[in-house]
Short mmCIF file of C-alpha atoms in Angstrom, two decimals:
data_model
loop_
_atom_site.label_atom_id
_atom_site.label_comp_id
_atom_site.label_asym_id
_atom_site.label_seq_id
_atom_site.Cartn_x
_atom_site.Cartn_y
_atom_site.Cartn_z
CA MET A 1 0.00 0.01 0.01
CA SER A 2 1.35 3.46 -0.84
CA ILE A 3 1.93 6.02 1.90
CA CYS A 4 -0.99 8.11 0.62
CA GLU A 5 -3.27 5.07 0.79
CA THR A 6 -2.11 4.27 4.29
CA ILE A 7 -2.76 7.84 5.39
CA GLU A 8 -6.20 7.78 3.78
CA LYS A 9 -7.07 4.53 5.49
CA LYS A 10 -5.91 5.71 8.91
CA LEU A 11 -7.68 9.06 8.73
CA ASN A 12 -10.87 7.49 7.45
CA ILE A 13 -10.95 5.29 10.56
CA GLU A 14 -9.66 7.81 13.11
CA ILE A 15 -11.38 11.10 12.23
CA GLU A 16 -14.34 9.84 10.16
CA PRO A 17 -14.08 12.64 7.59
CA LEU A 18 -16.99 13.84 5.48
CA HIS A 19 -14.43 14.65 2.82
CA LEU A 20 -10.78 13.63 2.57
CA GLU A 21 -8.11 14.32 -0.04
CA VAL A 22 -4.59 12.97 0.30
CA ILE A 23 -2.49 14.34 -2.50
CA ASN A 24 1.09 13.42 -3.36
CA GLU A 25 2.82 16.67 -4.33
CA SER A 26 6.30 15.23 -4.44
CA HIS A 27 6.62 15.83 -8.18
CA MET A 28 6.74 19.56 -7.38
CA HIS A 29 9.94 19.03 -5.41
CA ASN A 30 13.47 17.96 -6.10
CA VAL A 31 13.03 14.29 -5.26
CA GLU A 32 13.19 10.98 -7.14
CA PRO A 33 10.27 10.13 -9.43
CA GLY A 34 7.67 8.07 -7.60
CA SER A 35 8.57 9.51 -4.19
CA GLU A 36 5.95 10.12 -1.57
CA SER A 37 7.82 12.78 0.40
CA HIS A 38 5.52 15.81 0.11
CA ILE A 39 1.92 15.17 1.00
CA ARG A 40 -1.04 17.55 1.08
CA ILE A 41 -4.12 16.64 3.07
CA VAL A 42 -7.54 18.28 2.93
CA ALA A 43 -9.86 16.98 5.59
CA VAL A 44 -13.44 17.93 6.57
CA ALA A 45 -14.68 16.35 9.81
CA ASP A 46 -17.14 16.92 12.62
CA ILE A 47 -14.44 16.56 15.25
CA PHE A 48 -12.81 19.78 13.99
CA SER A 49 -15.85 21.88 14.95
CA ASN A 50 -15.02 24.20 17.83
CA LEU A 51 -11.31 23.34 17.74
CA ASN A 52 -8.63 25.85 16.80
CA LEU A 53 -6.27 25.08 13.95
CA VAL A 54 -3.41 24.02 16.22
CA LYS A 55 -5.55 21.38 17.96
CA ARG A 56 -6.90 20.15 14.59
CA HIS A 57 -3.43 19.67 13.19
CA GLN A 58 -2.30 18.00 16.37
CA ILE A 59 -5.05 15.40 15.99
CA ILE A 60 -3.91 14.57 12.47
CA TYR A 61 -0.24 14.54 13.44
CA LYS A 62 -1.04 12.18 16.33
CA HIS A 63 -2.59 9.63 13.95
CA LEU A 64 0.17 9.96 11.34
CA ASN A 65 3.07 9.85 13.81
CA GLU A 66 4.64 6.84 12.12
CA GLU A 67 4.52 8.32 8.61
CA ILE A 68 5.78 11.74 9.70
CA SER A 69 8.76 10.34 11.54
CA GLY A 70 9.48 8.11 8.56
CA PRO A 71 9.49 8.80 4.84
CA ILE A 72 7.46 12.01 4.74
CA HIS A 73 9.54 15.12 4.42
CA ALA A 74 6.75 17.72 4.32
CA ILE A 75 3.09 17.64 5.03
CA SER A 76 0.57 20.35 4.28
CA LEU A 77 -2.68 20.30 6.23
CA HIS A 78 -5.99 21.99 5.43
CA THR A 79 -8.69 21.23 7.98
CA PHE A 80 -12.32 22.34 7.95
CA SER A 81 -15.46 21.77 9.99
CA PRO A 82 -18.47 20.78 7.86
CA GLN A 83 -19.89 24.28 8.30
CA GLU A 84 -16.62 25.96 7.16
CA TRP A 85 -16.45 23.60 4.21
CA GLU A 86 -19.98 24.55 3.10
CA GLU A 87 -19.16 28.23 3.32
CA ARG A 88 -15.98 27.71 1.40
CA LYS A 89 -17.72 25.78 -1.38
CA GLN A 90 -20.18 28.63 -1.78
CA GLU A 91 -17.35 31.11 -2.07
CA THR A 92 -15.46 29.14 -4.69
CA SER A 93 -18.44 28.11 -6.83
CA SER A 94 -18.82 31.57 -8.27
CA SER A 95 -18.49 30.76 -11.99
CA PRO A 96 -21.23 32.75 -13.84
CA GLU A 97 -24.33 31.07 -15.13
CA CYS A 98 -24.50 30.20 -18.79
CA LEU A 99 -26.77 32.77 -20.47
CA GLY A 100 -27.44 30.67 -23.56
CA GLY A 101 -25.36 32.72 -26.01
CA ASN A 102 -24.42 29.57 -27.92
CA GLU A 103 -27.88 28.31 -28.67
CA ASN A 104 -27.81 29.29 -32.36
CA ASP A 105 -24.42 27.73 -33.01
CA ASN A 106 -25.86 24.20 -33.36
CA SER A 107 -28.73 25.15 -35.58
CA GLN A 108 -27.96 22.45 -38.10
CA MET B 1 19.89 23.53 31.92
CA SER B 2 18.07 20.74 30.18
CA ILE B 3 17.30 21.21 26.46
CA GLU B 4 13.57 21.25 27.26
CA ALA B 5 14.10 24.03 29.83
CA GLN B 6 16.22 25.92 27.33
CA ILE B 7 13.52 25.69 24.70
CA LYS B 8 10.81 26.83 27.18
CA GLU B 9 12.96 29.77 28.18
CA GLN B 10 13.40 30.80 24.51
CA ILE B 11 9.65 30.60 23.94
CA THR B 12 8.93 32.69 27.04
CA ALA B 13 11.69 35.30 26.45
CA ASN B 14 10.90 36.03 22.81
CA PRO B 15 7.46 37.43 22.11
CA ILE B 16 7.63 36.50 18.40
CA LEU B 17 9.75 33.42 17.81
CA VAL B 18 9.98 31.14 14.81
CA TYR B 19 11.84 27.83 14.76
CA MET B 20 12.82 27.32 11.16
CA LYS B 21 15.14 25.71 8.62
CA GLY B 22 17.77 28.25 7.72
CA SER B 23 17.55 31.95 8.56
CA PRO B 24 15.10 34.66 7.42
CA ASP B 25 17.83 35.90 5.05
CA ALA B 26 18.53 32.47 3.72
CA PRO B 27 15.69 30.04 4.43
CA GLU B 28 16.43 26.46 3.49
CA CYS B 29 12.92 25.14 3.06
CA GLY B 30 9.94 26.44 1.15
CA PHE B 31 7.66 26.33 4.20
CA SER B 32 10.14 28.23 6.37
CA SER B 33 10.58 30.75 3.60
CA ARG B 34 6.87 31.30 3.36
CA ALA B 35 6.61 31.73 7.13
CA CYS B 36 9.37 34.36 7.12
CA GLN B 37 7.83 36.29 4.27
CA ILE B 38 4.61 36.53 6.25
CA LEU B 39 6.40 37.59 9.46
CA ILE B 40 8.52 40.18 7.66
CA SER B 41 5.37 41.72 6.13
CA TYR B 42 4.20 42.83 9.63
CA GLY B 43 7.39 44.91 10.09
CA LYS B 44 7.83 43.85 13.71
CA PRO B 45 11.13 42.50 14.97
CA PHE B 46 11.03 38.72 15.53
CA SER B 47 13.44 36.11 16.76
CA PHE B 48 14.37 32.90 15.00
CA VAL B 49 16.18 29.66 15.76
CA ASN B 50 17.78 27.83 12.87
CA ILE B 51 17.03 24.21 13.75
CA LEU B 52 19.42 22.89 11.05
CA ILE B 53 22.37 24.04 13.10
CA ASN B 54 20.68 23.20 16.46
CA PRO B 55 20.02 19.46 16.12
CA GLU B 56 19.13 19.05 19.80
CA ILE B 57 16.44 21.68 19.56
CA ARG B 58 15.23 20.12 16.31
CA SER B 59 14.81 16.70 17.99
CA ASN B 60 13.33 17.99 21.29
CA LEU B 61 11.08 20.89 20.34
CA PRO B 62 8.41 18.59 18.83
CA LYS B 63 8.02 16.95 22.29
CA VAL B 64 7.73 20.30 24.04
CA SER B 65 5.26 21.76 21.59
CA ASN B 66 3.42 18.54 20.59
CA TRP B 67 4.08 19.55 16.99
CA PRO B 68 6.24 17.39 14.70
CA THR B 69 7.08 19.73 11.79
CA PHE B 70 8.89 22.97 11.06
CA PRO B 71 8.55 25.95 10.93
CA GLN B 72 6.82 26.58 14.29
CA LEU B 73 5.69 30.05 15.23
CA PHE B 74 5.24 31.13 18.88
CA ILE B 75 3.64 34.44 19.84
CA ASN B 76 3.59 35.49 23.49
CA GLY B 77 4.68 32.02 24.52
CA GLU B 78 1.89 30.20 22.69
CA LEU B 79 2.19 27.93 19.65
CA VAL B 80 0.47 29.66 16.77
CA GLY B 81 1.14 26.86 14.33
CA GLY B 82 3.14 25.88 11.22
CA SER B 83 3.20 27.58 7.86
CA ASP B 84 -0.25 26.40 6.69
CA ILE B 85 -1.84 27.91 9.76
CA MET B 86 0.22 31.06 9.36
CA VAL B 87 -1.05 31.55 5.80
CA GLU B 88 -4.62 31.00 6.86
CA LEU B 89 -4.38 33.39 9.85
CA HIS B 90 -2.52 35.90 7.76
CA GLU B 91 -5.27 35.84 5.10
CA ASN B 92 -8.19 36.03 7.55
CA GLY B 93 -6.66 38.85 9.64
CA SER B 94 -6.23 36.84 12.86
CA LEU B 95 -2.43 37.01 12.65
CA GLN B 96 -2.60 40.79 12.51
CA GLU B 97 -4.68 40.74 15.69
CA LEU B 98 -2.14 38.51 17.38
CA MET B 99 0.73 40.68 16.19
CA ASP B 100 -1.05 43.73 17.65
CA THR B 101 -0.93 42.13 21.05
CA VAL B 102 2.84 42.04 20.99
CA GLU B 103 4.55 45.00 22.59
CA VAL B 104 7.76 45.93 20.88
CA THR B 105 10.50 46.97 23.27
CA THR B 106 13.45 48.77 21.76
#
C-alpha cells in the first residue's frame, strides 16, 4: 500500500471525515520520481468543529506519527469543519451562469 | 539547563519566535521561507532559531510543543502553528490581531 493510501485509510478510521483528499505533491519538489515525500491533506470532519487550527493539526499529526517520523519530508494540512467547508464551497463556486449565447451555433 | 528548559525559556523570552530551517535571510525550506515572508510583512522584529544548526532543539522541540514539523511560530509564549496555519491566519486577519498584542521593546 502506498503512503498516501495508508494515510487515507488511517484518517478514514480515526477522524471519520466527510471529505478527505490525500495528494502526493512530491513531483513539485526535487526528489526521485515516484517519491511520496511531500503530501497535502484536505480533511473535513465533525471533530474539527469548535477546535482551533493548532488542535486540529495536532489530532492529524497524532494519527500519522509513524509516517511523519518516517518517509514524509513535508506535510501540508488543510482542515475544515463541515460548516466551514460549506461556506468555502459557496465562495469558490462563483462561476457565472451560462446565459445561452451559444444556442444558435448548433442550428444544423 | 536541560534542552527542554532551554526551549521553554526561549519561547517565554521572545514574544515572536519562529523555529525554522535556515535563517530569514537564507531560508532552506519552502515552508520556512513562506513563514518568514509573512512575518517580515508585519514589520515587527522577531526572533528565530535555525534548527538545522541546532540538532538538539530540532529533535526536542516537537516533544515540548506537541508539533512534529517545522517551521513553528510562537507568539507570546503560545504555539500559533506551522506555515499552513500562518497563511490561513494571515489571510483572515487573525495574525494581525495577534501581532497587535505584541509589545515591541526597543
